[in-house]
CSV table of C-alpha atoms in Angstrom, one decimal:
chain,number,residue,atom,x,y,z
P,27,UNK,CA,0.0,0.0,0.0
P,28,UNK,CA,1.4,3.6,-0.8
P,29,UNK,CA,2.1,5.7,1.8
P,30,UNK,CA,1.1,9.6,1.7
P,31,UNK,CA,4.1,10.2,3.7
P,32,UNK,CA,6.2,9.5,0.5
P,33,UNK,CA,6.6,10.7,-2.3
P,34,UNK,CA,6.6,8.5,-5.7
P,35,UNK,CA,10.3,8.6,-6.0
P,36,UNK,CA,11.1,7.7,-2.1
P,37,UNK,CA,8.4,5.1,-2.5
P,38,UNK,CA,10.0,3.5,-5.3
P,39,UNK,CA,13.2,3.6,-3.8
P,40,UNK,CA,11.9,1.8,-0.5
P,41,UNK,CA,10.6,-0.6,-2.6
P,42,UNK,CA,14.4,-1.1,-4.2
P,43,UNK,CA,15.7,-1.9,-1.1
P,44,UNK,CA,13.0,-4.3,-0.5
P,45,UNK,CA,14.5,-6.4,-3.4
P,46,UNK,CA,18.2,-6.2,-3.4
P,47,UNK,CA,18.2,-9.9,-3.4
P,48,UNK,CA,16.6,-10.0,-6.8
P,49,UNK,CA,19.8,-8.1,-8.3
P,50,UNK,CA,22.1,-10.1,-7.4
P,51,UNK,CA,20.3,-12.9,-9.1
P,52,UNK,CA,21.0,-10.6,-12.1
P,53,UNK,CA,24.8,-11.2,-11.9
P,54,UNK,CA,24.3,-15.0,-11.8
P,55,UNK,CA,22.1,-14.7,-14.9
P,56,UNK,CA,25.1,-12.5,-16.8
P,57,UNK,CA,27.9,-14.8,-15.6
P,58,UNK,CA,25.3,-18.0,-16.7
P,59,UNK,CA,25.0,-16.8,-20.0
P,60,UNK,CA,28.4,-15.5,-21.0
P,61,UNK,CA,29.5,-19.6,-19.4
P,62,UNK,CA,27.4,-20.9,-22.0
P,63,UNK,CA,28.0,-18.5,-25.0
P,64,UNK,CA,31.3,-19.9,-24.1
P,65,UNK,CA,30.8,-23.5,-24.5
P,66,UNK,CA,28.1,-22.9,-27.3
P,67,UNK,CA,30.1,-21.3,-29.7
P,68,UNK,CA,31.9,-25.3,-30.6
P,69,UNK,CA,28.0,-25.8,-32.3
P,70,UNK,CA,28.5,-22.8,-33.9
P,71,UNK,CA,31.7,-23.1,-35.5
P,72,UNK,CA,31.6,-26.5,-36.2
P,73,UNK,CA,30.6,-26.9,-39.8
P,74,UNK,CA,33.6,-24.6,-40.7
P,75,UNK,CA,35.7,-26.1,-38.3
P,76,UNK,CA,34.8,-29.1,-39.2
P,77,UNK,CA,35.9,-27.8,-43.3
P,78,UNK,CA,38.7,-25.8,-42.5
P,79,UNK,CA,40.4,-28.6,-40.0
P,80,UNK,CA,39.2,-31.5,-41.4
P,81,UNK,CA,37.4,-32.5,-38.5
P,82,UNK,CA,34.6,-35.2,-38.1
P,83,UNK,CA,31.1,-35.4,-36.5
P,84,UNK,CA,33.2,-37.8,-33.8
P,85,UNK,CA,35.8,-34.9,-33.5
P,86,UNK,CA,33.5,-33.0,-32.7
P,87,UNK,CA,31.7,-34.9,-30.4
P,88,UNK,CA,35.0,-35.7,-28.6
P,89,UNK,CA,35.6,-32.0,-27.9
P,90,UNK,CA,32.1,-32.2,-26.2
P,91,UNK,CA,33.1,-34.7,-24.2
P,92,UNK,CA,36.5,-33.6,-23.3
P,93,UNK,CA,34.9,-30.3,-21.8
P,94,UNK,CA,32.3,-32.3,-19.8
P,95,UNK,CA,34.5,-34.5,-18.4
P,96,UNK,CA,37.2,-31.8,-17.4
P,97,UNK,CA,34.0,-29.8,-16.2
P,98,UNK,CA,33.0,-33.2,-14.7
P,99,UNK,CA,35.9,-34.0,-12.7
P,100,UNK,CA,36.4,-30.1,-11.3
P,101,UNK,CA,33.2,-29.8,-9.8
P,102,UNK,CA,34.3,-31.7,-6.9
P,103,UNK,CA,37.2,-29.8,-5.6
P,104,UNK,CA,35.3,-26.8,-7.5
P,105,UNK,CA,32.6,-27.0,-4.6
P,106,UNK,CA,35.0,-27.5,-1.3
P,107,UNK,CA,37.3,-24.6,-2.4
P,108,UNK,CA,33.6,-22.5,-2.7
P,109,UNK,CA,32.7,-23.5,0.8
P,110,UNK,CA,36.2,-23.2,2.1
P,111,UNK,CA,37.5,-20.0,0.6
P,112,UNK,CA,34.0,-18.2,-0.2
P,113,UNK,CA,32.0,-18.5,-3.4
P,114,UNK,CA,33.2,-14.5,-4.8
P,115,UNK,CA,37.0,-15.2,-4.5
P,116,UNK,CA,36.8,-18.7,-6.4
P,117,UNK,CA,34.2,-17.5,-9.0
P,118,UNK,CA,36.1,-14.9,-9.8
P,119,UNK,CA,39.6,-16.6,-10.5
P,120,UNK,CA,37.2,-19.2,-12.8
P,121,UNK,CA,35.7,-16.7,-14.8
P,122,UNK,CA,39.5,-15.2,-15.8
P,123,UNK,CA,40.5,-18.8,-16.9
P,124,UNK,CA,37.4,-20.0,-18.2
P,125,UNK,CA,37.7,-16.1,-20.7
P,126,UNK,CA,41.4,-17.3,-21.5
P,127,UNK,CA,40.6,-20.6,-22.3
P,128,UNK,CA,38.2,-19.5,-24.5
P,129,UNK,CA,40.5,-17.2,-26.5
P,130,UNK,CA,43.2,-19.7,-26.6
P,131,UNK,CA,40.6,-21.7,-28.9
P,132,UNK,CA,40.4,-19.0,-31.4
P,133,UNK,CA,44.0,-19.4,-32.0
P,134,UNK,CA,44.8,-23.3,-32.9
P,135,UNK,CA,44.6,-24.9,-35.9
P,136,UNK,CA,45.4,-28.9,-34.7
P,137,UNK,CA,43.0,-31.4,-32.9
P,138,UNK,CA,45.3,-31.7,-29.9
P,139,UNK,CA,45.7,-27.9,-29.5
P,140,UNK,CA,42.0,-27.7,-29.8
P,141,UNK,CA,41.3,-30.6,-27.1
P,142,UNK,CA,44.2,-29.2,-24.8
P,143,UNK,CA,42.0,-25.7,-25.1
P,144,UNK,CA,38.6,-27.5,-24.4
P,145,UNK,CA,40.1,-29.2,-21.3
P,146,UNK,CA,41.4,-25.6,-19.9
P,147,UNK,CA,37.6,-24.6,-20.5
P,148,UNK,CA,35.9,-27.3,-18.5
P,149,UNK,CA,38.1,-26.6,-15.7
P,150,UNK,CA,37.4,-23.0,-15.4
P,151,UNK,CA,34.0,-22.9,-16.3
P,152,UNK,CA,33.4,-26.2,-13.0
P,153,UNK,CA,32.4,-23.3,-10.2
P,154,UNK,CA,30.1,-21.2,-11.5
P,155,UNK,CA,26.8,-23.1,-11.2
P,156,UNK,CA,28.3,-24.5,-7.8
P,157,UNK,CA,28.9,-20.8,-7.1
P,158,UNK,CA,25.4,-19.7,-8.1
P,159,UNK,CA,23.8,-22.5,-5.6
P,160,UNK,CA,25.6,-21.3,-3.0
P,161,UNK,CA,24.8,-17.5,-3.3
P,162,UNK,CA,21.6,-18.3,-3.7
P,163,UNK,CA,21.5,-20.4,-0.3
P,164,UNK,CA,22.1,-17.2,1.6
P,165,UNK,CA,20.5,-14.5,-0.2
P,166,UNK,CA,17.0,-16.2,-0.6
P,167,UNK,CA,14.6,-18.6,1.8
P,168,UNK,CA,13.9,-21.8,1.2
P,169,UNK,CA,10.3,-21.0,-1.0
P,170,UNK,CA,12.3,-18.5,-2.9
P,171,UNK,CA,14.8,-20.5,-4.0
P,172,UNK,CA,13.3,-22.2,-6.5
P,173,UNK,CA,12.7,-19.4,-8.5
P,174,UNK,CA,16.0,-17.3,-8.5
P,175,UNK,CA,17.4,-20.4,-9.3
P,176,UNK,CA,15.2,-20.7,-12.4
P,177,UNK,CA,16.3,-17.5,-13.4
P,178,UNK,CA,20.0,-17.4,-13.1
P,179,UNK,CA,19.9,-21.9,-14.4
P,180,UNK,CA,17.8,-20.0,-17.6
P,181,UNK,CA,21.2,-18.5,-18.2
P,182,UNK,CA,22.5,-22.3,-19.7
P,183,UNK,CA,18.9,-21.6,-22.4
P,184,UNK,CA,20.1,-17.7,-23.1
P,185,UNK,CA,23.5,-18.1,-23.7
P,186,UNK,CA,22.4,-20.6,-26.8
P,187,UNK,CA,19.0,-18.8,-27.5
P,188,UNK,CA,21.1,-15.3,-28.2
P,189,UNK,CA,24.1,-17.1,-29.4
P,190,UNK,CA,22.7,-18.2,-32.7
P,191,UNK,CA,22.7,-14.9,-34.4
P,192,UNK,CA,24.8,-13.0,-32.8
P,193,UNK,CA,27.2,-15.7,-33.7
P,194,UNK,CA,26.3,-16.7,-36.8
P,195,UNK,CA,26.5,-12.8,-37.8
P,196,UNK,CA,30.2,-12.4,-36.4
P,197,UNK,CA,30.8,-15.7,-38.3
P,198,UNK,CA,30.0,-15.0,-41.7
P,199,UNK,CA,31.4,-11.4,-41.4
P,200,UNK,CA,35.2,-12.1,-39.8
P,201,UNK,CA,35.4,-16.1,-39.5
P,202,UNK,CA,35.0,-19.4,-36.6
P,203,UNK,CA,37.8,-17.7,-34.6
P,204,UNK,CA,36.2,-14.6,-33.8
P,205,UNK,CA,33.8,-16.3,-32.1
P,206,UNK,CA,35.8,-17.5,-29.7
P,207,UNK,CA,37.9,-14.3,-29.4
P,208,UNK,CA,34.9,-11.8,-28.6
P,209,UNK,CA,33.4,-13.7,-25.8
P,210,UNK,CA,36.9,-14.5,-24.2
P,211,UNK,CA,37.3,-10.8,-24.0
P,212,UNK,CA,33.2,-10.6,-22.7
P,213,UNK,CA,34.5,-12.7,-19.6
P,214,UNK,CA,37.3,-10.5,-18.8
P,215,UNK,CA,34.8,-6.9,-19.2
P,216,UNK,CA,32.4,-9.1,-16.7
P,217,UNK,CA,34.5,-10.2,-14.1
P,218,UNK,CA,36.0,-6.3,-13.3
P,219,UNK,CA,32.4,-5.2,-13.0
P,220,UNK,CA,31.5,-8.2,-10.5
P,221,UNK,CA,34.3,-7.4,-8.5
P,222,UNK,CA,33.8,-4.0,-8.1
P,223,UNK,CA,30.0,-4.4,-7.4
P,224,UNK,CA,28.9,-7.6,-5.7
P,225,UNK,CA,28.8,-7.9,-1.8
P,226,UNK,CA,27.3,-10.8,0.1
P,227,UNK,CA,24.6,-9.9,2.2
P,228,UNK,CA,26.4,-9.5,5.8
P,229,UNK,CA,28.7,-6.4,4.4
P,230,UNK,CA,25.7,-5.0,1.7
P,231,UNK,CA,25.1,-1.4,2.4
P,232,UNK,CA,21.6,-1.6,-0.2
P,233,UNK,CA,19.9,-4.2,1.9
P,234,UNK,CA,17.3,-2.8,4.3
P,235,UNK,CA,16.6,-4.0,7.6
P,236,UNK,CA,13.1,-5.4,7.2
P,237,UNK,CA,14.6,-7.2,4.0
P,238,UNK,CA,18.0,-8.6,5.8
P,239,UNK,CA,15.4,-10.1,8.6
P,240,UNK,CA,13.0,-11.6,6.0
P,241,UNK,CA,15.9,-13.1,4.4
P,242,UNK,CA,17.6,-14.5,7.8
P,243,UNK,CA,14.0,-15.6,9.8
P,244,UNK,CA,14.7,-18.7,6.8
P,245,UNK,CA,18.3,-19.4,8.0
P,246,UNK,CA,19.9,-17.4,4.8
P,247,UNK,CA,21.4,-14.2,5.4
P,248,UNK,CA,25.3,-15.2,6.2
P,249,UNK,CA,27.5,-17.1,4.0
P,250,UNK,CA,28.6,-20.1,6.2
P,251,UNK,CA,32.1,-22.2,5.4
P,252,UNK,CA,32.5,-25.8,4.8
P,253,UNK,CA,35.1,-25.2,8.2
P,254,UNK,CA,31.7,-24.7,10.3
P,255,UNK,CA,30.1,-27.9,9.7
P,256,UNK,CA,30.3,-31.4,12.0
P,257,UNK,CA,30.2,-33.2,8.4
P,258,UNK,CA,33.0,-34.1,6.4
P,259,UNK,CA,33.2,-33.4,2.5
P,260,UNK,CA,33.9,-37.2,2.1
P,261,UNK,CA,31.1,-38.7,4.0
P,262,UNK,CA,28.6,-36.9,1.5
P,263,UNK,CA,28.8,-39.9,-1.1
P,264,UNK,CA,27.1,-41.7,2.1
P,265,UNK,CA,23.7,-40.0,1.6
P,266,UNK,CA,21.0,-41.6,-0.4
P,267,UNK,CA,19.8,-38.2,-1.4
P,268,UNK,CA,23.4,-37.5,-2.8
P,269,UNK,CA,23.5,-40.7,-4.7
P,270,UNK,CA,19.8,-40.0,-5.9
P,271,UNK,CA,21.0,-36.6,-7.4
P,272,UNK,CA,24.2,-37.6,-8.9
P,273,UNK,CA,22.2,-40.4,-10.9
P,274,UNK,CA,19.4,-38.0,-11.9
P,275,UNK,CA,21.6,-35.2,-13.1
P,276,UNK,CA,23.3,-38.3,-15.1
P,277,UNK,CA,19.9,-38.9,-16.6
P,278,UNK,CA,19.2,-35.6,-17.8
P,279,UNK,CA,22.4,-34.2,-18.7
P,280,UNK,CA,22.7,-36.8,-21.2
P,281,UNK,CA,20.1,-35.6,-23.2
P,282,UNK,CA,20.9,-31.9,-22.7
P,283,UNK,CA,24.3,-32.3,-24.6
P,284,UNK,CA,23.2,-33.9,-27.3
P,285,UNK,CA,21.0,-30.9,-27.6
P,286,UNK,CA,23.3,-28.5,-26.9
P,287,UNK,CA,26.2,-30.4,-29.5
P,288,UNK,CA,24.2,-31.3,-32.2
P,289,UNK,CA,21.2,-29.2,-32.7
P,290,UNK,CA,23.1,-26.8,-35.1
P,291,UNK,CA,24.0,-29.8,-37.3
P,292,UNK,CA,20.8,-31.9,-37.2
P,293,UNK,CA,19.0,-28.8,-38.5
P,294,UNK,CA,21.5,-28.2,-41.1
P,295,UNK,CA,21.7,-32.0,-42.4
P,296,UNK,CA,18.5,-33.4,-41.6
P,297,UNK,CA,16.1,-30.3,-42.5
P,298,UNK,CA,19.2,-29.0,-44.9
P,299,UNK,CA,18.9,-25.3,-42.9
P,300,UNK,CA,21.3,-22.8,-44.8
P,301,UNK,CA,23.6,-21.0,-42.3
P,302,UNK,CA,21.9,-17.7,-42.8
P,303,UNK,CA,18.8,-19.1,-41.2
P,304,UNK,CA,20.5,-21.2,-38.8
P,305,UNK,CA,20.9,-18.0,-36.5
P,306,UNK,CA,17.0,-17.7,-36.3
P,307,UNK,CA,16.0,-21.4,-36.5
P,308,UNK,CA,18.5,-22.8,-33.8
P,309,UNK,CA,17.5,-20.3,-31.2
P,310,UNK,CA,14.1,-21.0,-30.9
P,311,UNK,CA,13.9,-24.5,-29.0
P,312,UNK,CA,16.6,-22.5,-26.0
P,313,UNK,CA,13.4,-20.0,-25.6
P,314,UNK,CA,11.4,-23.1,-24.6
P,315,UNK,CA,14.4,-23.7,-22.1
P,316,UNK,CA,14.2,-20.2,-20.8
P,317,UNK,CA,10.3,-20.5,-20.6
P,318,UNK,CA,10.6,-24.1,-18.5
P,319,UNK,CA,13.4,-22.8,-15.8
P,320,UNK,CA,11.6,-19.5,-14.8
P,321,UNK,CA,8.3,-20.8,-15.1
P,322,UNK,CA,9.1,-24.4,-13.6
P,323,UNK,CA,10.6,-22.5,-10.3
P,324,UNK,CA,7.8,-20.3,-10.2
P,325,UNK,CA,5.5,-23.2,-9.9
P,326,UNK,CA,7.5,-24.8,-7.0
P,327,UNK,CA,7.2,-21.5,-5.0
P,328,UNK,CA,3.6,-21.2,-5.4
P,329,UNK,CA,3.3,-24.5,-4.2
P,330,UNK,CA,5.4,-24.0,-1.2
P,331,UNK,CA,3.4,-20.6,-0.7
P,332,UNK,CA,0.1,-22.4,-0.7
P,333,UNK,CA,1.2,-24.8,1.8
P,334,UNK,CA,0.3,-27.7,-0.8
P,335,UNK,CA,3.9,-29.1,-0.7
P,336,UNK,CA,7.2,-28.4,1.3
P,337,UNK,CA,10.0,-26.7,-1.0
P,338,UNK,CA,11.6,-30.3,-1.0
P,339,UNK,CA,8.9,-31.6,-2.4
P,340,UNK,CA,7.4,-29.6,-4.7
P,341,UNK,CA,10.9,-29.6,-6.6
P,342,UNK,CA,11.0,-33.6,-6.8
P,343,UNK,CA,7.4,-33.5,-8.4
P,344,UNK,CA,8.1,-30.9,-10.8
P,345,UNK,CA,11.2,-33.2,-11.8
P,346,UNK,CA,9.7,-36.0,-12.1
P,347,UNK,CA,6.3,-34.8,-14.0
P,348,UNK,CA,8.9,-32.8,-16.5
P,349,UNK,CA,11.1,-35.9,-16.8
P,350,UNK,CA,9.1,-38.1,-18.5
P,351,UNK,CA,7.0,-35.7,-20.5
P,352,UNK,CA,10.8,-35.1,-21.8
P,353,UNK,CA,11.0,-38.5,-22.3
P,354,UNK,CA,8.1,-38.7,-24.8
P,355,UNK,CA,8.4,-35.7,-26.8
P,356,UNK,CA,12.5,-36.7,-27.0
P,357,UNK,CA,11.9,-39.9,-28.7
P,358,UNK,CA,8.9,-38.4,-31.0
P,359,UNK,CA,11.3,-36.0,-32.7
P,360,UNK,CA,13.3,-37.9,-35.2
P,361,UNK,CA,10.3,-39.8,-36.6
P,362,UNK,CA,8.8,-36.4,-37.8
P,363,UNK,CA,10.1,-34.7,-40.5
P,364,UNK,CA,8.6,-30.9,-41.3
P,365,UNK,CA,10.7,-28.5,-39.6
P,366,UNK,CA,8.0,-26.6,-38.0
P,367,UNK,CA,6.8,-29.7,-36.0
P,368,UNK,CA,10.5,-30.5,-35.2
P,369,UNK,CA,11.2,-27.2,-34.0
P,370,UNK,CA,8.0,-27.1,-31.6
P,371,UNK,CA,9.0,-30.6,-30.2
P,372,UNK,CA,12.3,-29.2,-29.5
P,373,UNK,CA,11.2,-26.6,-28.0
P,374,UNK,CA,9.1,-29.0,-25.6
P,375,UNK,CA,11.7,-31.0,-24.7
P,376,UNK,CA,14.3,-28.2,-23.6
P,377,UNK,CA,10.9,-26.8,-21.6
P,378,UNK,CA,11.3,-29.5,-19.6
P,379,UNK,CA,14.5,-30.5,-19.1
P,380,UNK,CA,15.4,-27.2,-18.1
P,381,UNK,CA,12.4,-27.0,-15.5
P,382,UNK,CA,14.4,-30.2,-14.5
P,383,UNK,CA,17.8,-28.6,-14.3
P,384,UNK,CA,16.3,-25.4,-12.1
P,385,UNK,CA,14.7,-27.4,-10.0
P,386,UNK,CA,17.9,-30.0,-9.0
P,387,UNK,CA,20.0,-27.1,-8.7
P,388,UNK,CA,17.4,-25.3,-6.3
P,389,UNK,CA,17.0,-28.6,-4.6
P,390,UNK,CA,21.2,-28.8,-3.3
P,391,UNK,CA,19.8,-26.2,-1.3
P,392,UNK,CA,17.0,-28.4,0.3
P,393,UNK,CA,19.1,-31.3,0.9
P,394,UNK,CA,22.8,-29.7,1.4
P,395,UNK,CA,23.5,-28.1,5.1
P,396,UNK,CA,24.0,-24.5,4.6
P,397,UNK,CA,28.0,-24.4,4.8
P,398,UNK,CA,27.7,-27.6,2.5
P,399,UNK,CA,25.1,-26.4,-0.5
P,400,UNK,CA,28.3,-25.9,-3.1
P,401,UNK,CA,29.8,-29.4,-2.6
P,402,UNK,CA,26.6,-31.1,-2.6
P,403,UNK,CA,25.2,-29.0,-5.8
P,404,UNK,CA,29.3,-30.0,-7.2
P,405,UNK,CA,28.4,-33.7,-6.3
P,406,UNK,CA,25.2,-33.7,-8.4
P,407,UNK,CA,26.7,-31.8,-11.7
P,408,UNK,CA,29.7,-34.1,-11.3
P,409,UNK,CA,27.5,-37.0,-11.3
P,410,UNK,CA,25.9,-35.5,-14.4
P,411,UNK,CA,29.1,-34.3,-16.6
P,412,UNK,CA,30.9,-37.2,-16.0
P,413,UNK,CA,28.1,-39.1,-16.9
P,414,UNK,CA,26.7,-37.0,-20.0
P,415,UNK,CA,29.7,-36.8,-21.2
P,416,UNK,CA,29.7,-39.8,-23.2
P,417,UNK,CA,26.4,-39.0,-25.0
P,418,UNK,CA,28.1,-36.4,-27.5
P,419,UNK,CA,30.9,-39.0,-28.4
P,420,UNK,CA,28.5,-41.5,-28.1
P,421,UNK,CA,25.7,-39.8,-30.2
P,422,UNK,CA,28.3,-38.9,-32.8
P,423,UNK,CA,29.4,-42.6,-33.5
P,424,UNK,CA,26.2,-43.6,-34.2
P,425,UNK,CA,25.4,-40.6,-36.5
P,426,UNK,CA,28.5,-41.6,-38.3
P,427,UNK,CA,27.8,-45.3,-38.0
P,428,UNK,CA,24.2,-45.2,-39.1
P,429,UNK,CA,23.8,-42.3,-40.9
P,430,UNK,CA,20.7,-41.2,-39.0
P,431,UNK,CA,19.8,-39.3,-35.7
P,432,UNK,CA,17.2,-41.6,-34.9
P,433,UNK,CA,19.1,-43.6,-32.3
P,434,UNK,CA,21.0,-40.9,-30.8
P,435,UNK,CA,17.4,-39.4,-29.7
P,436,UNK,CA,15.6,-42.3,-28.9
P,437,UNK,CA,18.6,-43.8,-26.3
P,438,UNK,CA,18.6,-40.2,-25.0
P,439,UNK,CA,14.7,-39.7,-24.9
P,440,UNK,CA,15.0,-43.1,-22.3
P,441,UNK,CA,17.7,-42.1,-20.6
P,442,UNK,CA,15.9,-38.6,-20.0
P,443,UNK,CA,13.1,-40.7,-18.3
P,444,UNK,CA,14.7,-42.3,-15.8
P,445,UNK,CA,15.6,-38.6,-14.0
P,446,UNK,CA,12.0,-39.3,-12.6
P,447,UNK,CA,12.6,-42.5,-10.9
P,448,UNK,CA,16.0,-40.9,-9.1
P,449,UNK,CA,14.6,-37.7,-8.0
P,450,UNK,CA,11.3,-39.4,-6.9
P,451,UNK,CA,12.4,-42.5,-5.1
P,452,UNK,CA,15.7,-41.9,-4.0
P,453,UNK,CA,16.7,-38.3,-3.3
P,454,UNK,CA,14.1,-37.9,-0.1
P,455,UNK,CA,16.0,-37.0,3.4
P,456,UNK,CA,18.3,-33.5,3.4
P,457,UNK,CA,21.3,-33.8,5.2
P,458,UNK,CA,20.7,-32.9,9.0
P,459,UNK,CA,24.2,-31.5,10.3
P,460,UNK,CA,25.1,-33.4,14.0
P,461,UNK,CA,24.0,-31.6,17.3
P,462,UNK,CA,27.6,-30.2,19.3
């Protein structure tokens, strides 16, 4: 309600202060999407890479999984050195190496120059979802969570929704390797600015009082070390919940690289897409991915508001419901052949997965102990990388095996199904930390 005592202006900078929190979901979302511009570029660039170097649909597919399993393996020492040495510091140092890495892939013309520049990408780009859970665990309660994390997780569906022609653009006017050179530079320009402006919530100077209580009466408010807990990092792989995430991010990672790899070139051999229009046509299905994380946390607040199901659980149905209608329309998509149909079924499917991918990131926050939410949100994306990153390699072969797509979606289609059965039956219990 306005008050008469204000003026419109003080009133609107009242209500400012009353959302601080909200901003700094803003940086996670610029980060998110300059990480994935990042990795997306490789779909990009790859049918001229693939002329000028003489590389294959397998090469291609190996430097998809080289940079997943880098990416795979750093998320676990990515998410103790958050907790240990504070999620600013370590974000910071990856977002300079993940921006050089990046440039450095510009610049080589050999397979092993360009795998030795994918593994330097994986490693630096490990923290910054871990880092995002963790911010997000002590600037927002419980019921909120769900939906900043929707926002700043719909950064993976921007960076390849905006990448397209932007890319394509910068590609047919200067070449493949200015791709890569522009957004290294992009990472550098972001990181001063983050540096310069972000402050956790204890040492903020914009949060108001009645907004630094709303956000504490929840438990947030304070970022908490992995040094203040009675658990140690190891015992973590001892939690069914743990093991029920690391399976279920398995599940639907698989099916998000394939996307994410191959889209580019499955509209341009199977619906023979000329490059011009690729930067329209291959940006359309990510704006189904943007539409499923924002409006899949937005759902799993409004359930916890309405007291119809605890934040826990309201994320483990939406997972589940959104894992097997992935399921469906994944395995539907290669047996139809106009490309207005395909696109629209696309479309669905990253809807859902990325309501999936909101939600389990939201959810390390549910299950993980507050001085513990990086490692266990590392645990489940390791789980997931490592996993998923045999489906590009894997999805390649049998493109080059078989000659058709038709396997590659329906295996992954499956795969995507079984998210539901993880998240449902086995990720229940958070972690309760041990009384002193």
């Amino acid at each position: 309600m306005s008050s008469p005592l204000l003026s419109p202006k003080e009133e609107h900078s009242l209500q400012a202060r009353h959302n601080v929190r909200w901003t700094v979901v803003m940086w996670l979302l610029i980060g998110g999407i300059i990480n994935y511009l990042d990795r997306a570029n490789l779909s990009i660039a790859a049918p001229e890479m693939m002329k000028e170097l003489g590389l294959s649909k397998t090469d291609i597919g190996l430097l998809g999984t080289v940079f997943s399993w880098s990416y795979a393996l750093m998320q676990l020492p990515s998410g103790w050195l958050i907790d240990r040495f504070g999620a600013k510091k370590v974000y910071s140092i990856a977002v300079i190496w993940w921006s050089l890495a990046t440039f450095m892939t510009g610049a080589v013309s050999k397979m092993s120059s360009l795998i030795g520049a994918r593994l330097l990408l994986g490693i630096g780009e490990a923290p910054c979802f871990p880092t995002a859970a963790k911010i997000t665990s002590y600037w927002f309660p419980k019921k909120e969570r769900g939906l900043a994390t929707g926002i700043w997780d719909s950064s993976s569906k921007w960076g390849p929704a905006i990448a397209p022609p932007i890319l394509v653009f910068l590609l047919i006017s200067f070449g493949w390797r200015a791709l890569f050179y522009i957004t290294g530079l992009l990472g550098i320009v972001f990181v001063i600015f983050f540096l310069i402006f972000y402050k956790n919530p204890e040492k903020s100077r914009k949060l108001s009082p009645e907004e630094r209580a709303y956000i504490q009466a929840d438990g947030a408010g304070t970022e908490q070390g992995i040094q203040q807990s009675s658990i140690k990092w190891r015992t973590l792989f001892t939690y069914r919940s743990v093991w029920g995430m690391i399976l279920g991010f398995f599940c639907t990672i698989w099916i998000w690289n394939i996307f994410l790899i191959f889209l580019p070139l499955y509209l341009v051999e199977v619906h023979h897409i000329s490059l011009k229009e690729l930067g329209i046509y291959a940006s359309i299905p990510w704006i189904g991915g943007i539409f499923g994380n924002i409006f899949g946390g937005y759902l799993t607040k409004k359930l916890a508001d309405k007291g119809i199901a605890a934040p826990i659980h309201a994320k483990r149905m939406l997972i589940g419901i959104c894992a097997l209608a992935a399921a469906v329309v994944v395995v539907i998509i290669p047996f139809v052949h106009g490309i207005v149909i395909t696109l629209t079924l696309m479309t669905l499917a990253l809807c859902f997965i990325s309501a999936i991918t909101g939600s389990a990131w939201a959810l390390a926050g549910d299950i993980a102990p507050p001085s513990m939410v990086a490692s266990v949100g590392s645990i489940q994306n390791f789980g997931g990388y490592f996993g998923g990153a045999f489906s590009p390699v894997v999805a390649g072969m049998i493109v080059d095996t078989t000659g058709s797509y038709v396997l590659a979606f329906v295996s992954g289609g499956l795969i995507a199904g079984c998210a539901a059965l993880c998240y449902w039956l086995i990720v229940k219990n958070p972690i309760e930390e041990k009384q002193a």
